XYZ file of C-alpha atoms in Angstrom:
462
model
C 0.782 -3.990 4.196
C 2.119 -1.962 1.257
C 1.887 -4.984 -1.031
C -1.677 -5.644 0.147
C -2.558 -1.984 -0.391
C -1.361 -2.072 -4.002
C -3.300 -5.228 -4.841
C -6.595 -4.143 -3.309
C -6.484 -0.502 -4.410
C -6.492 -1.318 -8.115
C -9.549 -3.540 -7.855
C -11.782 -0.507 -7.308
C -9.796 2.688 -7.989
C -11.088 2.880 -11.571
C -14.750 2.433 -10.530
C -15.676 6.139 -10.585
C -13.384 7.041 -13.517
C -15.090 4.839 -16.085
C -17.023 7.603 -17.820
C -13.884 9.750 -18.089
C -11.930 6.829 -19.535
C -14.627 6.117 -22.127
C -14.622 9.752 -23.279
C -10.848 10.277 -23.417
C -10.059 6.884 -24.992
C -13.057 6.997 -27.318
C -14.458 3.549 -26.501
C -17.356 2.652 -24.219
C -18.200 -0.841 -25.513
C -15.240 -2.584 -23.818
C -15.249 -0.405 -20.711
C -16.211 -3.223 -18.327
C -13.016 -5.110 -19.198
C -10.903 -2.497 -17.427
C -12.137 -3.984 -14.139
C -12.966 -7.493 -15.349
C -9.594 -8.025 -17.063
C -7.758 -7.136 -13.867
C -9.963 -9.389 -11.706
C -9.726 -12.330 -14.120
C -5.913 -12.148 -14.334
C -5.531 -11.706 -10.582
C -7.848 -14.615 -9.848
C -6.230 -17.140 -12.197
C -2.707 -16.289 -10.980
C -3.519 -16.436 -7.241
C -3.334 -20.254 -6.769
C -0.099 -20.425 -8.772
C 1.649 -17.928 -6.505
C 0.534 -19.864 -3.432
C 1.972 -23.147 -4.711
C 5.162 -21.615 -6.117
C 5.731 -19.821 -2.815
C 5.493 -23.163 -0.976
C 7.989 -24.691 -3.410
C 10.558 -21.936 -4.035
C 10.229 -19.441 -1.185
C 7.763 -16.594 -0.623
C 10.266 -13.726 -0.433
C 11.519 -14.385 -3.950
C 8.021 -14.687 -5.392
C 6.789 -11.582 -3.556
C 9.582 -9.438 -5.010
C 8.771 -10.714 -8.505
C 5.062 -9.963 -8.030
C 5.670 -6.425 -6.739
C 8.075 -5.631 -9.588
C 5.702 -7.027 -12.219
C 2.745 -5.097 -10.791
C 4.662 -1.803 -10.668
C 5.896 -2.022 -14.273
C 2.400 -2.941 -15.480
C 0.969 0.077 -13.592
C 3.352 2.334 -15.519
C 2.137 0.798 -18.796
C -1.485 1.435 -17.772
C -0.734 5.109 -17.294
C 0.856 5.404 -20.755
C -1.989 3.608 -22.613
C -3.226 5.516 -25.670
C -6.395 3.542 -26.448
C -8.751 1.064 -24.832
C -7.094 -2.181 -26.087
C -3.718 -1.014 -24.724
C -5.250 -0.156 -21.351
C -7.074 -3.485 -21.092
C -3.892 -5.418 -22.004
C -1.890 -3.483 -19.397
C -4.586 -4.102 -16.790
C -4.386 -7.842 -17.475
C -0.607 -7.711 -16.937
C -1.199 -5.733 -13.753
C -3.631 -8.370 -12.496
C -1.068 -11.129 -13.101
C 1.254 -9.365 -10.673
C -1.486 -8.511 -8.179
C -2.408 -12.180 -7.757
C 0.710 -12.784 -5.682
C 0.648 -9.691 -3.470
C -2.188 -10.594 -1.094
C -1.562 -14.352 -1.076
C 2.165 -14.202 -0.361
C 1.869 -11.431 2.250
C -0.756 -13.319 4.245
C 1.113 -16.627 3.937
C 4.285 -14.956 5.238
C 2.375 -13.827 8.352
C 1.183 -17.419 8.841
C 4.744 -18.702 8.453
C 6.387 -16.245 10.851
C 3.918 -16.305 13.747
C 2.200 -18.936 15.945
C -1.580 -19.369 15.444
C -2.760 -17.213 18.346
C -0.523 -14.283 17.367
C -1.568 -14.421 13.714
C -4.928 -12.817 14.425
C -3.372 -9.523 15.473
C -1.185 -9.178 12.389
C -3.714 -10.655 9.988
C -6.001 -7.943 11.357
C -3.501 -5.300 10.252
C -3.132 -6.987 6.861
C -6.881 -7.445 6.380
C -7.575 -3.918 7.555
C -5.186 -2.552 4.951
C -6.735 -4.749 2.245
C -10.238 -3.598 3.115
C -9.217 0.051 3.511
C -7.592 0.087 0.074
C -10.575 -1.648 -1.547
C -13.179 0.760 -0.249
C -10.925 3.852 -0.495
C -10.184 3.084 -4.155
C -13.247 4.868 -5.620
C -12.681 7.880 -3.340
C -9.025 8.240 -4.328
C -9.803 7.497 -7.974
C -12.447 10.214 -8.081
C -10.126 12.811 -6.550
C -7.189 11.981 -8.841
C -9.366 11.951 -11.953
C -11.032 15.242 -11.061
C -7.949 17.215 -10.006
C -5.108 15.630 -12.008
C -5.758 13.011 -14.690
C -7.081 9.472 -14.951
C -3.483 8.355 -15.656
C -2.541 9.170 -12.058
C -4.826 6.417 -10.733
C -2.160 4.063 -12.125
C 0.980 6.165 -11.706
C 0.351 6.486 -7.971
C 1.437 2.833 -7.767
C 4.994 3.608 -8.890
C 6.386 5.170 -5.665
C 4.325 2.791 -3.516
C 5.524 -0.234 -5.488
C 9.153 0.815 -5.292
C 8.887 1.369 -1.527
C 7.197 -2.020 -1.037
C 9.883 -3.785 -3.110
C 12.783 -2.194 -1.194
C 11.237 -2.854 2.240
C 10.356 -6.487 1.469
C 13.787 -7.133 -0.036
C 15.481 -5.949 3.141
C 13.072 -7.121 5.838
C 12.419 -10.658 4.592
C 16.017 -11.805 4.174
C 15.711 -14.170 7.128
C 12.689 -15.993 5.713
C 13.394 -19.734 5.481
C 13.663 -21.373 2.056
C 11.806 -24.659 1.393
C 14.035 -27.709 1.792
C 11.762 -30.329 0.168
C 11.925 -31.353 -3.482
C 9.912 -29.248 -5.884
C 7.608 -30.481 -8.611
C 5.170 -28.364 -10.593
C 1.983 -29.884 -11.953
C 2.012 -28.067 -15.312
C -1.019 -29.925 -16.670
C -3.025 -29.058 -13.549
C -1.943 -25.408 -13.736
C -3.029 -25.162 -17.384
C -6.413 -26.754 -16.659
C -7.008 -24.539 -13.621
C -6.085 -21.313 -15.413
C -8.195 -22.207 -18.468
C -11.187 -23.262 -16.364
C -11.113 -20.182 -14.140
C -10.662 -17.889 -17.131
C -13.689 -19.359 -18.911
C -15.735 -19.120 -15.702
C -14.794 -15.500 -15.049
C -15.285 -14.454 -18.679
C -18.772 -15.946 -18.543
C -19.528 -14.212 -15.227
C -18.220 -10.882 -16.525
C -20.685 -10.975 -19.409
C -23.660 -10.700 -17.081
C -24.984 -7.234 -16.311
C -24.062 -5.763 -19.702
C -26.637 -3.468 -21.258
C -26.112 -4.946 -24.729
C -26.613 -8.713 -24.392
C -28.297 -9.728 -27.654
C -25.464 -12.059 -28.672
C -23.864 -12.606 -25.281
C -26.117 -15.339 -23.880
C -24.969 -18.152 -26.193
C -21.316 -17.244 -25.644
C -21.753 -17.180 -21.867
C -23.471 -20.571 -21.798
C -20.668 -22.030 -23.921
C -18.025 -20.576 -21.613
C -19.819 -21.883 -18.526
C -20.026 -25.399 -19.950
C -16.382 -25.257 -20.985
C -15.344 -24.090 -17.518
C -17.200 -27.026 -15.917
C -15.378 -29.489 -18.199
C -11.961 -27.917 -17.609
C -12.355 -27.667 -13.824
C -13.611 -31.275 -13.689
C -10.517 -32.336 -15.612
C -8.414 -30.316 -13.150
C -9.913 -32.194 -10.186
C -9.186 -35.533 -11.896
C -5.617 -34.388 -12.569
C -5.105 -33.415 -8.915
C -6.161 -36.890 -7.760
C -3.293 -38.527 -9.649
C -0.665 -35.775 -9.346
C 2.432 -36.451 -7.226
C 2.506 -32.794 -6.060
C -1.054 -31.415 -6.518
C -1.468 -27.733 -7.181
C -4.533 -27.690 -4.916
C -4.825 -30.483 -2.314
C -8.376 -31.765 -2.631
C -8.881 -32.059 1.118
C -9.262 -28.271 1.113
C -12.507 -28.808 -0.811
C -13.664 -31.956 0.991
C -13.151 -31.141 4.673
C -15.708 -28.940 6.393
C -13.308 -26.576 8.143
C -11.353 -25.172 5.147
C -14.437 -25.275 2.911
C -16.590 -23.210 5.287
C -13.710 -20.787 5.947
C -13.484 -20.240 2.196
C -17.235 -19.656 1.894
C -17.112 -17.033 4.644
C -14.326 -15.184 2.810
C -16.186 -15.555 -0.512
C -19.340 -13.834 0.735
C -17.460 -11.174 2.723
C -15.518 -10.118 -0.371
C -18.675 -10.232 -2.483
C -20.433 -7.842 -0.120
C -17.465 -5.479 0.178
C -17.060 -5.077 -3.597
C -20.814 -4.764 -4.193
C -21.267 -2.067 -1.548
C -18.127 -0.237 -2.682
C -19.427 0.034 -6.246
C -23.168 0.524 -5.752
C -23.295 2.924 -2.787
C -21.502 5.740 -4.711
C -23.589 4.889 -7.792
C -26.737 5.281 -5.697
C -25.715 8.759 -4.553
C -24.523 9.755 -8.021
C -27.762 8.743 -9.770
C -30.163 10.052 -7.128
C -28.449 13.367 -6.368
C -26.649 14.053 -9.705
C -23.402 14.600 -7.820
C -20.014 14.336 -9.604
C -18.009 11.161 -9.149
C -15.625 12.523 -6.528
C -18.467 13.924 -4.383
C -20.468 10.703 -4.638
C -17.414 8.669 -3.617
C -17.103 10.736 -0.411
C -20.229 9.008 0.882
C -18.142 5.830 1.167
C -16.170 7.287 4.078
C -18.190 5.495 6.815
C -17.649 2.182 5.034
C -13.973 3.061 4.565
C -13.589 3.618 8.304
C -15.687 0.636 9.374
C -13.868 -2.126 7.486
C -10.340 -1.600 8.908
C -11.842 -0.889 12.342
C -13.649 -4.234 12.277
C -10.535 -6.033 11.014
C -8.348 -4.497 13.724
C -10.754 -5.316 16.561
C -11.298 -8.842 15.257
C -7.564 -9.506 15.043
C -6.945 -8.274 18.575
C -9.818 -10.372 19.915
C -8.388 -13.479 18.245
C -5.095 -12.936 20.048
C -6.830 -12.129 23.354
C -9.459 -14.909 23.323
C -7.672 -17.545 21.255
C -10.891 -17.963 19.219
C -12.011 -16.872 15.754
C -15.583 -18.189 15.349
C -17.423 -15.576 17.493
C -16.142 -12.758 15.284
C -17.221 -14.570 12.119
C -20.721 -15.293 13.458
C -21.136 -11.737 14.761
C -20.086 -10.220 11.424
C -22.420 -12.420 9.394
C -25.311 -11.639 11.732
C -24.734 -7.879 11.723
C -24.150 -7.521 7.967
C -27.587 -8.438 6.499
C -29.338 -6.427 9.218
C -27.196 -3.354 8.455
C -27.684 -3.627 4.675
C -31.459 -3.965 5.103
C -31.499 -0.951 7.447
C -29.432 1.040 4.931
C -31.957 0.184 2.210
C -34.795 1.550 4.349
C -32.960 4.764 5.284
C -33.391 7.903 3.215
C -30.302 9.427 1.609
C -31.267 12.752 3.158
C -30.766 11.261 6.628
C -26.980 11.478 6.396
C -26.233 10.474 10.000
C -28.366 7.334 9.926
C -27.025 6.304 6.503
C -23.471 6.855 7.678
C -24.046 4.814 10.838
C -25.456 1.840 8.921
C -22.579 1.989 6.428
C -20.143 2.027 9.351
C -21.824 -1.117 10.740
C -21.673 -2.748 7.291
C -17.949 -2.027 7.091
C -17.248 -3.311 10.596
C -19.265 -6.496 9.934
C -17.271 -7.205 6.766
C -13.919 -6.259 8.291
C -14.172 -8.501 11.334
C -14.524 -11.578 9.090
C -11.305 -11.120 7.111
C -8.590 -11.889 9.710
C -10.789 -14.519 11.360
C -11.323 -16.437 8.101
C -7.588 -16.366 7.290
C -6.627 -17.635 10.746
C -9.365 -20.255 10.525
C -8.144 -21.793 7.270
C -4.455 -21.564 8.232
C -5.103 -23.532 11.416
C -6.863 -26.241 9.379
C -3.815 -27.096 7.199
C -0.234 -28.218 7.693
C 2.673 -25.781 7.437
C 3.677 -27.238 4.048
C 0.299 -26.190 2.597
C 0.131 -22.725 4.187
C 0.605 -20.930 0.871
C -1.871 -23.128 -0.997
C -4.542 -22.660 1.683
C -4.054 -18.887 1.741
C -4.115 -18.663 -2.055
C -7.305 -20.762 -2.141
C -8.949 -18.339 0.279
C -7.886 -15.375 -1.858
C -9.049 -17.186 -4.981
C -12.512 -17.491 -3.427
C -12.375 -13.819 -2.451
C -11.612 -12.837 -6.040
C -14.378 -15.072 -7.346
C -16.743 -13.525 -4.820
C -15.908 -9.997 -5.969
C -16.233 -10.851 -9.663
C -19.470 -12.792 -9.162
C -20.921 -10.080 -6.926
C -20.331 -7.300 -9.461
C -21.703 -9.387 -12.333
C -24.750 -10.631 -10.418
C -25.761 -7.315 -8.867
C -25.122 -5.406 -12.112
C -27.503 -7.785 -13.854
C -30.043 -7.347 -11.045
C -29.739 -3.547 -11.259
C -30.275 -3.543 -15.034
C -33.301 -5.821 -14.621
C -34.801 -3.607 -11.898
C -34.259 -0.479 -14.017
C -35.974 -2.080 -17.001
C -38.915 -3.217 -14.849
C -39.247 0.344 -13.525
C -39.540 1.654 -17.098
C -36.015 2.878 -17.855
C -35.354 3.483 -21.556
C -31.730 2.578 -22.460
C -32.138 4.290 -25.864
C -32.039 7.704 -24.149
C -28.299 8.304 -24.467
C -28.319 11.576 -22.541
C -29.913 9.996 -19.461
C -27.199 7.372 -18.944
C -27.998 4.284 -16.886
C -31.089 5.871 -15.305
C -32.957 5.725 -18.630
C -34.983 8.847 -17.847
C -36.455 7.521 -14.582
C -37.589 9.991 -11.948
C -35.679 10.254 -8.685
C -38.474 8.507 -6.732
C -38.414 5.517 -9.101
C -34.613 5.322 -8.904
C -34.792 5.422 -5.107
C -37.190 2.451 -5.156
C -34.861 0.543 -7.499
C -31.859 0.981 -5.209
C -33.886 0.060 -2.116
C -34.866 -3.190 -3.820
C -31.268 -3.774 -4.899
C -29.957 -3.403 -1.343
C -32.658 -5.668 0.088
C -31.692 -8.355 -2.445
C -28.073 -7.856 -1.419
C -29.044 -8.300 2.245
C -30.718 -11.620 1.405
C -27.556 -12.633 -0.432
C -25.635 -12.352 2.861
C -27.724 -15.014 4.632
C -25.915 -18.121 3.246
C -22.704 -16.851 4.827
C -24.424 -16.831 8.239
C -25.222 -20.534 7.845
C -21.607 -21.266 6.914
C -20.416 -19.331 9.969
C -22.712 -21.226 12.341
C -21.450 -24.617 11.121
C -17.776 -23.583 11.076
C -15.717 -25.688 13.541
C -13.901 -23.913 16.376
C -10.293 -24.772 17.243
C -8.135 -23.651 20.124
C -5.294 -21.463 18.885
C -1.838 -22.363 20.139
C 0.441 -19.691 21.579
C 3.567 -21.199 19.966
C 4.500 -22.967 16.721
């Protein structure tokens, strides 16, 4: 849970500190790469950790990932300019890619299918809690201490996680089969994912005059590289990603559920505080406090879902319920005035619970669809889709927000007005209502995936 907390916290902890970072480091043009660099590095390293854990043992890889992440966090805190901070964040993301994947795979290795739901609920609850609490904690640390403490807080947590995992996981079995690494496949996968994520990260920028041609080139290059990766996996003796995970309905639909759940969690975590900040002119730490209902709802949903999996021996009802409740709650939140604090808080709580209940259920679902030898690969594939969902969600909804602001008459040349572009509060309120309604529509494909997801009886023993 500590390893999961570290990985998820740093996805969003810098969200409300961006303006402070741009002022103190004297660079606002590359500000988006503080988040994007971390997400790109974490995403491209996730499948490698899953495969290496299957081949060489998950305890060893988890200790390496925690140590790498902690050292990189220290470097982030000591950065003196924007390029140094971005480089350190990339290093941090390379360590974070193994934290969630290896922790969840270890749960799948230690416990029988029916018992996994309970503990995956704890793990998923911690992941979700850290993700949505990141902006709140980041705002408080930046306001009362310094932006450097949003990275230095990882040092004691990382050391504690490393010591606990080193002691508690000594009995974890080591793989006894021969190991072979598909280096060509790894290079193609990393290159393809990096091009894809760099292209995605370019969307939503305010200054895009020269970005379109570069993004199209990167997208085409990513298609070529990922196609070459698939061809390489077909002829590899030990594929990095078994292709049946993409062909069979069960693992594919489980991955889609996780993709959209992560997309919604990151989008709501970023844009709900931004809505309060722009409409009420509140400081970052006060605006982030409005995330508290979402913060409480996600781990509550994950905990209840995990316990129900263990009690019922089923995972599909929780996934269907969450994907039915989520678009309704987002649409209701869009139609609720910010001045109605109780109603807004209730709908955010429902949004959090709807997202949270899908996390342990989707992990259990995909782990029951694969053999024990591919447990790490399946878990890393799920986390890869989660990372892609978060990156795509931020890029897509940022682009939608910029488009809606421009249509409403915002003038980006007004430097003192920031992102609002001089719009009145009523116009901004309309923009964010439209943004949330679009986000609610974006949750509907996940409901279709949930309805067609196969159900399997969960065994009570290995």
